[in-house]
């Protein structure tokens, strides 16, 4: 629509994760542009010195080889990003470089950076997908390149479409026999047994009183979700898994030759080194930047290094965890074949007695792997957490209790029935979650013990609950749409919408939620938001400036969701409760505000603030979605692996002396109309 001032306005409908309402958000024409720029993780790559140095070495070596043949050096850089690799190529002696970048904001940033560094006459930025680039007198490129430089890789190597892009480039954009940087990629894998990792893929039997809840056969037989589980594997300690076989070299791709994106399988035979249950495949890859393999950029986790301090941390490339379609007992000395298959965008693994040439793509058939994320599987399997909920339910349930559960795909209503509640109802947010819970009830002979209602809270009537008044309202709370800690306050809005169906003396579990914060120094995560200024001698500050303008365009800095168990940090303050939400009462009409200061008692560089929720199930039982153990004397933080915590990065990190003279000031406001918390933090210096 056009406003009275003549400015074009765009309104986008978005489901609010906290209130559950459909919000119509006004967005200007440049909203998406600034949103993408502000959220880009370019800094992580620019701070990845190991990656940058290896690319630079490989590019210099390739330019030298082409020049030694007496040829003019023409470089094609696909996925140029900031233009860094193109500038490296020109500095190394390339005569001309075509830099391709499909993302318009990044292409504009690259053009600005290239100009600022004085390379505009030798680098042409092409804002297209590489498969749309043309060669010829009137084309994007005047001639085919004899050096192909790319950064098209993700944690799974091929997930960003590297294979189709290489395939097209060799057919249309580069000369036969071109040099490629990187020259080769090799994928490695190892079969392991791991109770921790396997708990991310399958529901284990659950003991409730005298009853053992079994997972449905459809779930245990299911191959699971096809998407890769990318993780900072360095944070999974070697004691959390047992190696059952050697590290296998599964396959290599030579990028200097024509590449095929057609589906293919590769098998590696190995001898089992230890008896156990084959459940999980750990996988990563290496890049050889030159044909000799003397310049290697490795994605191997830190515990593969003789000196872990030499491990080059990066977040744009991690390691992969793949779950076998079913666990298998294996014996020491047994010979097996591990097969990796791929299409043009993804990999998957299988284990058998013989080589397999055609392995079907894994596909979830039980719907549980579509309903629950991997962290959610881990949460449902967490015995200590489960016992907290069972203990709380035992303390509040009575033989005449009428329970209503509000959480996505939760087993709490099943627990309530087994603990003796008179009637149990459960609101399910989708037909999928309803069907998954129905499977659990049916396989455990509990059909009709819980009434599953696929209906929104505000639409629920007395007739839907058989005319009963609810005496116990329960929730974990867990909702699939939640990202930030306070998004789970959707439970509070549900409780408010259900007020007319609750008895005046109804028990609400959890009874309240408290938002906590702690000032932290990150070991590595700070890199993803740190300004770069210069990188390998090139001025990339225009990218920093664009990000800052984008943050200013969005008016306020925001907390970001991160799974902090993967990102070590040290506490520089004590945990501090800043805001409590009373679920015994309805959502208030007026905002809730909280201001104060937290002394910085730890020595280190304060990069920002971590935020999380703790839920009071009863007066003496609390479940934390953040810190799960007290912070020790060294400031070590142990975070829940099941939920993401909120992280607010300071614009200017502050060196704390640890004497308590400096403090973190906070100003938080919860707006009940939009269900969001506006955050503002700063360091008060002595």
PDB file of N, CA and C in Angstrom, residues 27 48 52 78 144 149 173 246 257 263 313 322 336 349 385 406 428 463 482 523 531 550 636:
ATOM      1  N   UNK A  27       6.876  -3.411   6.654  1.00  0.00           N
ATOM      2  CA  UNK A  27       8.256  -3.492   6.209  1.00  0.00           C
ATOM      3  C   UNK A  27       8.447  -2.589   5.010  1.00  0.00           C
ATOM      4  N   UNK A  48      38.499 -16.358  10.016  1.00  0.00           N
ATOM      5  CA  UNK A  48      39.043 -17.720   9.915  1.00  0.00           C
ATOM      6  C   UNK A  48      40.408 -17.641   9.227  1.00  0.00           C
ATOM      7  N   UNK A  52      41.739 -18.536   5.308  1.00  0.00           N
ATOM      8  CA  UNK A  52      42.227 -17.472   4.440  1.00  0.00           C
ATOM      9  C   UNK A  52      43.666 -17.721   3.985  1.00  0.00           C
ATOM     10  N   UNK A  78      33.696 -18.069  -7.970  1.00  0.00           N
ATOM     11  CA  UNK A  78      32.266 -18.311  -7.772  1.00  0.00           C
ATOM     12  C   UNK A  78      31.949 -18.264  -6.280  1.00  0.00           C
ATOM     13  N   UNK A 144      36.798 -17.567 -21.326  1.00  0.00           N
ATOM     14  CA  UNK A 144      36.751 -18.583 -20.283  1.00  0.00           C
ATOM     15  C   UNK A 144      37.977 -18.459 -19.376  1.00  0.00           C
ATOM     16  N   UNK A 149      38.317 -20.492  -8.807  1.00  0.00           N
ATOM     17  CA  UNK A 149      38.376 -20.334  -7.354  1.00  0.00           C
ATOM     18  C   UNK A 149      36.946 -20.347  -6.824  1.00  0.00           C
ATOM     19  N   UNK A 173      32.158 -22.277 -18.428  1.00  0.00           N
ATOM     20  CA  UNK A 173      32.835 -21.061 -17.955  1.00  0.00           C
ATOM     21  C   UNK A 173      34.348 -21.164 -17.839  1.00  0.00           C
ATOM     22  N   UNK A 246      37.933 -47.797  12.010  1.00  0.00           N
ATOM     23  CA  UNK A 246      38.910 -46.749  11.687  1.00  0.00           C
ATOM     24  C   UNK A 246      38.250 -45.564  10.997  1.00  0.00           C
ATOM     25  N   UNK A 257      38.721 -31.050 -12.746  1.00  0.00           N
ATOM     26  CA  UNK A 257      38.176 -31.831 -13.847  1.00  0.00           C
ATOM     27  C   UNK A 257      36.651 -31.731 -13.838  1.00  0.00           C
ATOM     28  N   UNK A 263      23.387 -38.506  -8.764  1.00  0.00           N
ATOM     29  CA  UNK A 263      23.463 -39.307  -7.539  1.00  0.00           C
ATOM     30  C   UNK A 263      24.506 -40.409  -7.661  1.00  0.00           C
ATOM     31  N   UNK A 313      39.381 -22.832  14.989  1.00  0.00           N
ATOM     32  CA  UNK A 313      37.930 -22.775  15.210  1.00  0.00           C
ATOM     33  C   UNK A 313      37.251 -22.059  14.063  1.00  0.00           C
ATOM     34  N   UNK A 322      25.671 -38.213  11.370  1.00  0.00           N
ATOM     35  CA  UNK A 322      24.640 -38.931  10.623  1.00  0.00           C
ATOM     36  C   UNK A 322      24.191 -40.127  11.445  1.00  0.00           C
ATOM     37  N   UNK A 336      32.937 -55.152   7.533  1.00  0.00           N
ATOM     38  CA  UNK A 336      31.705 -54.486   7.111  1.00  0.00           C
ATOM     39  C   UNK A 336      32.015 -53.472   6.022  1.00  0.00           C
ATOM     40  N   UNK A 349      24.378 -42.091   5.004  1.00  0.00           N
ATOM     41  CA  UNK A 349      25.226 -43.259   5.227  1.00  0.00           C
ATOM     42  C   UNK A 349      24.399 -44.498   5.529  1.00  0.00           C
ATOM     43  N   UNK A 385      15.979 -34.661  33.676  1.00  0.00           N
ATOM     44  CA  UNK A 385      14.950 -33.650  33.431  1.00  0.00           C
ATOM     45  C   UNK A 385      13.555 -34.262  33.596  1.00  0.00           C
ATOM     46  N   UNK A 406      -0.632 -28.212  27.603  1.00  0.00           N
ATOM     47  CA  UNK A 406      -0.391 -27.292  26.489  1.00  0.00           C
ATOM     48  C   UNK A 406       1.106 -27.276  26.203  1.00  0.00           C
ATOM     49  N   UNK A 428      -3.040 -30.181  20.937  1.00  0.00           N
ATOM     50  CA  UNK A 428      -1.973 -30.407  19.974  1.00  0.00           C
ATOM     51  C   UNK A 428      -2.048 -29.339  18.886  1.00  0.00           C
ATOM     52  N   UNK A 463     -17.512 -27.898  26.087  1.00  0.00           N
ATOM     53  CA  UNK A 463     -17.907 -29.151  25.451  1.00  0.00           C
ATOM     54  C   UNK A 463     -16.721 -29.984  25.006  1.00  0.00           C
ATOM     55  N   UNK A 482       9.423 -21.735  18.936  1.00  0.00           N
ATOM     56  CA  UNK A 482      10.248 -20.932  19.844  1.00  0.00           C
ATOM     57  C   UNK A 482      11.708 -20.941  19.418  1.00  0.00           C
ATOM     58  N   UNK A 523      34.894 -17.943  24.224  1.00  0.00           N
ATOM     59  CA  UNK A 523      36.177 -18.437  23.731  1.00  0.00           C
ATOM     60  C   UNK A 523      36.334 -18.123  22.246  1.00  0.00           C
ATOM     61  N   UNK A 531      33.863  -6.866  14.239  1.00  0.00           N
ATOM     62  CA  UNK A 531      34.261  -6.148  13.026  1.00  0.00           C
ATOM     63  C   UNK A 531      35.617  -6.646  12.550  1.00  0.00           C
ATOM     64  N   UNK A 550      22.834  -1.553   8.714  1.00  0.00           N
ATOM     65  CA  UNK A 550      21.685  -2.456   8.753  1.00  0.00           C
ATOM     66  C   UNK A 550      21.153  -2.603  10.165  1.00  0.00           C
ATOM     67  N   UNK A 636      33.539 -21.504  34.642  1.00  0.00           N
ATOM     68  CA  UNK A 636      33.065 -22.442  33.618  1.00  0.00           C
ATOM     69  C   UNK A 636      31.543 -22.539  33.649  1.00  0.00           C
TER      70      UNK A 636
END
